[in-house]
Amino acid sequence: MEKDLGLEKLLVLFLVLISISYSEQLQSSQVQGLLRIRRLLNYPTALNSWNNDTDFCKIEPTSTVTVVCYEESITQLHIIGIKGGSPLPRNFSVGSFFTALVKLPSLKVLRLVSLGLWGRLPGKLSRLSALEILDLNSNYFHSGIPKTISSLTDLQTLLLDGNRLTGRIPDGLGSLSVLAVLSMKNNSLDGPLPDTLRDMKNLRILSLSRNNFSGDVPDLSSLGNLQVLELEDNSFGPKFPQVGSKIESIALRNNKFTASIPEKVQSYYQLEHFDISSNRFMGPFPPSLLSFPSITYLNVAGNKLTGMLFEDNPCNAALDFVDLSANLLTGTLPSCLLSSSRNRIVHFSNNCLATGDRTQHPFSFCRNEALAVGVLPHHQRQKPASKVVLALIICGSITGGGILVCLTILIVKSFLAKKAAQKTQSRFISEDASSSYTSKLYTDARYITQAMKLGALSLPSYRTFSLEELEVATNNFDTETFMGEMSNGQMYRGQMRDGLNVTIRCLIMKRSNTTQNFMHHIELISKLRYCHLVSALGHCFECYLDDSSVSRIFLVFEYVPNGTLRSWISDRHGRQKLTWTQRIAAATGVAKGLQFLHNGIVPGIFSNNLKITDIMLDQNLVAKISSYNLPILSENVGKEYCHTFPAGYKEREKYEEKLDVYDFGVILLEIITGRQINTRNDILVLHNKLQVSIMGNEASRRNVVDPAIRSSCSDESLKTMIEICCRCLYEDPVGRPSMEDVLWNLQFAAQVQDEWRDDSSSSYGSPISPLQPSGQLVIQ
């Protein structure tokens, strides 16, 4: 028996030794691969310290070299050279170089920037099958893009800017279903774009500027996540590209577009950057572009756009750059472009505007030019009358002259009578518009769960407001109560007669929709009452007198006094910062608010495009979501609410939830690091630092968090928050956690933080005002 036990022990020892030997062999293979890369790069200074004895998994990351390991395998390799450097020597072999890279089979992130690499991109690149981020910017790669790149099915970011690539984009690129960023700027790629681009459902950034592409851009409206489209300096055209409503940046400068700006552009409420300059766009210029809620840069110079501007056209206060030059615009330059106190740049020369200076053409120039390119002024867009019709008109005018005099008297009398009754009738419609459904509020159990109702018990009942009440609350909508512009209206602050402070959103509606068209939307909005939402308190309709269609809808919300979450986290000139405990509580409040929007009502509200500036803090510093995807702002306003239970609803719901999870992860990123996040690059850089810190020690984690809370958080709590943040930011939506999973982790982080604080002998003062003496953020 003892002999058998001895044999078993020897067998176990033998297997352990084999495992250790295999691990050492694997590690040695990767070391040799890195050392060969160093030699093929001609021994750059940044890699001088590399040798056979280097522990590459413990190299301190720098701005030029970073190596990241996970379980004894290299998963990230970043080598950054000097921008504008010369190509590597003629004896450089790109084939040998990628053969060395293949020795690192676990690579997920590969960044080789400005290293002078040259030659054809080899097909063996596909052997790095685990790649998620590939960045080969600013090198000298030439010829075409290998078709085998389509086999990198985990690829989320592909950056090939600033090379010498030629030929077409391979059709197979569309099979990269999780690709979120595709950038190939500054190359010599040509031909039309492949239609398969429309299959890249996760694509957020498509940047192909400064190439030789031509033809119409494929229909990209199915790419629901696309935010940035950069196509400058190509030969695209003539049709305007079709994109989804989440687009934030459109850059089409210097192409061959000759069509008109489609009406759908006016629904791009998230648009920040719009540049269509140096093309030949025709048709009317939409003045509403000036007042888009997010617009900061607008350039339509060098086209053939027509239309009349007016002095009272509104502008977004955040608009920093406007160029209307060299078009066929008439009328008066909007006063908001000249009277702003911001350092706004405005160009408007070479139009036919009534500015009184020599930079403008006479009105006849714009009229003749418009006719020359086939664009008729609005008042001339009618077919010329035939001679027969003209004769009938003359005869009819003589015959009806006497009748017209009599009718004029009756019309004037009728007009005066209607005008006298205008105010009374308008108010009557506004007050009674919702009488047909008010008794139904809070009675339909399909819309809201009993558990979720508990969060709204402290709010006043939802009701219909009269227009007089809102006028009194805002002093007739005085400018001092004005809070800002929205996509289709304005926002005001008011105080009701009972002292309740409110926020009033005034939405301007298109004509022809009656109050009945909005019933489903208003009823759903009435359910949006929860302690972590800036909740709806009521509404008011104002209608046209002639056909009773809705002209304006006023939505009344609770007023939240303590500013945005950003002002308590990362605003350099803001208040004192929240403690770590308060930050966890604020994040938990936001997560609960999102969970309510997703599951507390039916149909759930998804794709809320949430930002940290949309999170408000009340008098108790409770986090409330102020901007969410109100159904009344959707493209289906005025139509039956038929998308309540569409085919495949559960699958769509699951996917759209993960869009909000990603946005929540960006908010967590700012909460943890204390750094303002305004661009996609900010997210990538900070996300990468957090991922590295997870695999490091406690000191590495504390180095990435906001210094204001660095010493007051437990490592277990911090690590939990970092891990859930990184999971939320995973590019593949399938890999992101559910909101329930997020909440569980946040509550665990709060629990271990409380235990650590109780065990600690240190005491932490509260940086907040007397509104919250305890320093503890209340979670309801």
Coordinates of C-alpha atoms in Angstrom, one line a residue, residues 255-527:
N255 CA -16.1 65.8 -52.3
K256 CA -18.5 65.7 -55.2
F257 CA -21.9 65.9 -53.5
T258 CA -24.5 67.7 -55.6
A259 CA -27.8 66.6 -54.0
S260 CA -29.8 68.6 -51.4
I261 CA -29.5 68.2 -47.7
P262 CA -32.2 65.6 -46.8
E263 CA -34.9 66.5 -44.4
K264 CA -33.9 63.7 -42.1
V265 CA -30.8 65.7 -41.1
Q266 CA -33.1 67.8 -38.9
S267 CA -33.7 64.8 -36.7
Y268 CA -30.0 64.4 -35.9
Y269 CA -30.4 65.9 -32.4
Q270 CA -27.0 64.7 -31.2
L271 CA -25.1 66.3 -34.1
E272 CA -22.1 68.3 -32.8
H273 CA -19.9 68.7 -35.9
F274 CA -21.3 69.3 -39.4
D275 CA -19.0 70.1 -42.3
I276 CA -20.2 69.8 -45.9
S277 CA -18.1 72.6 -47.3
S278 CA -16.5 72.7 -50.8
N279 CA -19.1 70.6 -52.5
R280 CA -22.0 71.5 -54.8
F281 CA -24.9 70.9 -52.5
M282 CA -28.1 72.5 -53.8
G283 CA -31.6 73.2 -52.4
P284 CA -32.6 75.0 -49.2
F285 CA -30.3 75.5 -46.2
P286 CA -32.2 74.5 -43.0
P287 CA -31.8 77.4 -40.5
S288 CA -32.7 74.9 -37.7
L289 CA -29.1 73.6 -38.0
L290 CA -28.0 76.8 -36.1
S291 CA -30.1 75.8 -33.1
F292 CA -29.4 72.1 -32.8
P293 CA -29.1 71.2 -29.1
S294 CA -25.5 69.8 -29.4
I295 CA -24.1 71.7 -32.5
T296 CA -20.7 73.4 -32.0
Y297 CA -19.3 73.4 -35.5
L298 CA -21.2 74.2 -38.7
N299 CA -19.6 74.7 -42.1
V300 CA -21.6 74.8 -45.3
A301 CA -19.3 77.1 -47.3
G302 CA -18.7 76.7 -51.0
N303 CA -22.0 75.2 -52.1
K304 CA -25.2 76.3 -53.9
L305 CA -27.5 76.4 -51.0
T306 CA -30.5 78.7 -51.2
G307 CA -33.0 80.1 -48.7
M308 CA -33.8 83.2 -46.6
L309 CA -32.4 83.8 -43.2
F310 CA -34.1 86.0 -40.6
E311 CA -32.8 88.2 -37.8
D312 CA -34.7 86.2 -35.2
N313 CA -33.4 82.7 -36.2
P314 CA -32.2 81.1 -32.9
C315 CA -28.7 79.7 -32.4
N316 CA -27.3 77.2 -29.9
A317 CA -25.2 79.0 -27.3
A318 CA -22.5 76.4 -27.7
L319 CA -22.0 77.0 -31.4
D320 CA -18.3 78.1 -31.7
F321 CA -17.8 78.1 -35.5
V322 CA -20.2 79.0 -38.4
D323 CA -19.3 79.4 -42.0
L324 CA -22.1 80.2 -44.5
S325 CA -19.8 81.7 -47.1
A326 CA -20.1 81.3 -50.9
N327 CA -23.7 80.1 -51.1
L328 CA -26.9 81.7 -52.4
L329 CA -28.5 82.8 -49.1
T330 CA -30.7 85.8 -48.9
G331 CA -32.4 87.8 -46.1
T332 CA -30.8 89.0 -42.9
L333 CA -27.9 87.5 -40.8
P334 CA -29.4 86.1 -37.6
S335 CA -28.6 88.5 -34.7
C336 CA -27.6 85.6 -32.5
L337 CA -24.5 85.1 -34.7
L338 CA -23.3 88.6 -34.0
S339 CA -24.5 89.4 -30.5
S340 CA -23.1 86.4 -28.7
S341 CA -20.6 87.0 -25.9
R342 CA -18.7 83.8 -26.8
N343 CA -15.6 83.9 -28.9
R344 CA -17.6 82.6 -31.8
I345 CA -16.1 82.6 -35.4
V346 CA -18.7 83.5 -38.1
H347 CA -18.1 83.7 -41.8
F348 CA -20.9 84.7 -44.3
S349 CA -19.3 86.5 -47.3
N350 CA -20.3 85.9 -50.9
N351 CA -24.0 85.5 -50.4
C352 CA -26.8 87.9 -51.0
L353 CA -27.5 88.8 -47.4
A354 CA -28.6 92.3 -46.4
T355 CA -25.6 93.2 -44.3
G356 CA -24.7 96.5 -45.9
D357 CA -21.1 95.6 -46.7
R358 CA -19.3 94.8 -49.9
T359 CA -18.8 91.2 -49.2
Q360 CA -22.3 90.3 -50.4
H361 CA -23.7 90.0 -54.0
P362 CA -26.9 91.8 -55.1
F363 CA -30.1 89.8 -54.7
S364 CA -30.3 89.2 -58.4
F365 CA -27.0 87.3 -58.4
C366 CA -28.3 84.6 -56.0
R367 CA -31.6 84.4 -58.0
N368 CA -29.9 84.0 -61.3
E369 CA -27.3 81.5 -60.0
A370 CA -30.1 79.5 -58.4
L371 CA -31.9 79.3 -61.7
A372 CA -28.7 78.4 -63.5
V373 CA -28.2 75.3 -61.3
G374 CA -31.8 74.3 -61.5
V375 CA -32.9 75.5 -58.0
L376 CA -36.0 77.6 -58.1
P377 CA -36.8 80.1 -55.3
H378 CA -39.6 78.9 -53.1
H379 CA -42.1 81.5 -54.4
Q380 CA -41.4 80.4 -58.0
R381 CA -41.9 76.7 -57.5
Q382 CA -45.2 76.6 -59.4
K383 CA -45.9 75.7 -63.0
P384 CA -46.5 78.7 -65.3
A385 CA -50.2 79.3 -66.1
S386 CA -51.3 78.4 -69.6
K387 CA -52.9 81.1 -71.8
V388 CA -56.3 79.5 -71.4
V389 CA -56.0 79.6 -67.6
L390 CA -54.8 83.2 -67.7
A391 CA -57.8 84.3 -69.8
L392 CA -60.2 82.6 -67.3
I393 CA -58.5 84.4 -64.4
I394 CA -58.9 87.8 -66.1
C395 CA -62.6 87.2 -66.8
G396 CA -63.2 85.8 -63.4
S397 CA -61.6 88.7 -61.7
I398 CA -63.8 91.2 -63.5
T399 CA -67.0 89.2 -62.8
G400 CA -66.1 88.6 -59.2
G401 CA -64.9 92.1 -58.4
G402 CA -68.3 93.2 -57.1
I403 CA -68.7 90.1 -55.1
L404 CA -65.3 90.5 -53.5
V405 CA -66.1 94.0 -52.2
C406 CA -69.1 92.6 -50.4
L407 CA -67.3 89.6 -49.0
T408 CA -64.5 91.8 -47.7
I409 CA -66.8 93.5 -45.3
L410 CA -68.1 90.2 -43.9
I411 CA -64.6 88.7 -43.6
V412 CA -63.3 91.7 -41.7
K413 CA -66.1 91.5 -39.2
S414 CA -65.6 87.8 -38.8
F415 CA -61.9 88.2 -38.3
L416 CA -62.4 90.8 -35.6
A417 CA -64.9 88.6 -33.8
K418 CA -62.4 85.6 -33.8
K419 CA -59.5 87.7 -32.6
A420 CA -61.6 89.0 -29.7
A421 CA -62.3 85.4 -28.7
Q422 CA -58.8 84.1 -29.3
K423 CA -57.4 84.1 -25.8
T424 CA -60.5 82.5 -24.3
Q425 CA -60.7 79.7 -26.8
S426 CA -56.9 78.9 -26.7
R427 CA -57.0 78.5 -23.0
F428 CA -60.1 76.4 -23.1
I429 CA -58.4 73.9 -25.5
S430 CA -55.3 73.8 -23.4
E431 CA -57.1 73.1 -20.2
D432 CA -59.5 70.4 -21.5
A433 CA -57.2 68.7 -24.0
S434 CA -56.6 65.6 -21.7
S435 CA -60.0 65.2 -20.1
S436 CA -60.6 62.0 -22.0
Y437 CA -57.9 60.1 -20.2
T438 CA -57.0 61.7 -16.9
S439 CA -59.1 59.2 -15.0
K440 CA -57.0 56.3 -16.4
L441 CA -53.7 57.5 -15.0
Y442 CA -52.0 55.0 -12.7
T443 CA -54.7 52.4 -13.3
D444 CA -53.2 50.2 -16.0
A445 CA -50.9 47.7 -14.4
R446 CA -49.2 46.9 -17.6
Y447 CA -47.3 50.1 -17.5
I448 CA -45.7 50.2 -14.1
T449 CA -44.9 47.6 -11.5
Q450 CA -46.1 48.0 -7.9
A451 CA -42.5 47.9 -6.6
M452 CA -41.4 50.7 -8.9
K453 CA -44.4 52.9 -7.8
L454 CA -42.9 53.1 -4.3
G455 CA -40.1 55.3 -5.6
A456 CA -42.5 58.1 -6.5
L457 CA -44.6 58.3 -3.4
S458 CA -43.1 61.6 -2.2
L459 CA -43.9 63.4 -5.5
P460 CA -47.1 65.4 -6.0
S461 CA -49.7 63.8 -8.2
Y462 CA -49.4 64.0 -12.0
R463 CA -51.9 66.4 -13.4
T464 CA -52.9 68.7 -16.3
F465 CA -51.7 72.3 -15.9
S466 CA -53.3 75.4 -17.4
L467 CA -51.3 77.7 -19.6
E468 CA -52.1 80.6 -17.1
E469 CA -50.5 78.6 -14.3
L470 CA -47.3 78.2 -16.3
E471 CA -47.2 81.8 -17.4
V472 CA -47.5 83.0 -13.8
A473 CA -44.8 80.5 -12.7
T474 CA -42.4 81.9 -15.3
N475 CA -43.5 85.5 -15.3
N476 CA -44.8 85.1 -18.8
F477 CA -41.8 83.0 -19.8
D478 CA -39.4 85.9 -18.9
T479 CA -35.8 85.6 -20.2
E480 CA -34.6 85.4 -16.6
T481 CA -36.3 82.1 -16.3
F482 CA -34.9 80.7 -19.5
M483 CA -32.6 77.7 -18.9
G484 CA -31.6 76.7 -22.5
E485 CA -32.5 75.4 -25.9
M486 CA -33.6 71.8 -26.7
S487 CA -33.9 70.0 -30.0
N488 CA -37.4 71.3 -30.7
G489 CA -38.1 74.0 -28.0
Q490 CA -37.0 75.7 -24.9
M491 CA -36.6 75.0 -21.2
Y492 CA -37.6 77.3 -18.4
R493 CA -37.4 77.4 -14.6
G494 CA -40.6 78.3 -12.7
Q495 CA -42.3 78.5 -9.3
M496 CA -45.9 77.5 -8.9
R497 CA -48.3 79.3 -6.6
D498 CA -47.8 76.7 -3.8
G499 CA -44.1 77.3 -3.8
L500 CA -43.1 74.2 -5.8
N501 CA -40.1 74.8 -8.0
V502 CA -40.4 73.2 -11.5
T503 CA -38.7 72.9 -14.8
I504 CA -40.9 73.4 -17.9
R505 CA -40.0 72.0 -21.3
C506 CA -41.8 73.7 -24.1
L507 CA -42.0 71.5 -27.2
I508 CA -42.9 73.0 -30.6
M509 CA -45.0 70.5 -32.6
K510 CA -45.6 70.1 -36.3
R511 CA -49.1 71.1 -37.4
S512 CA -51.9 68.6 -38.0
N513 CA -51.5 66.5 -34.9
T514 CA -54.5 66.6 -32.5
T515 CA -54.4 66.0 -28.8
Q516 CA -55.6 62.4 -29.4
N517 CA -52.4 61.7 -31.4
F518 CA -50.4 62.3 -28.2
M519 CA -52.4 60.3 -25.7
H520 CA -50.2 57.2 -25.7
H521 CA -47.0 59.3 -25.2
I522 CA -48.4 61.5 -22.5
E523 CA -49.8 58.5 -20.6
L524 CA -46.4 56.9 -20.7
I525 CA -44.6 60.1 -19.6
S526 CA -47.0 60.3 -16.6
K527 CA -45.6 56.9 -15.4

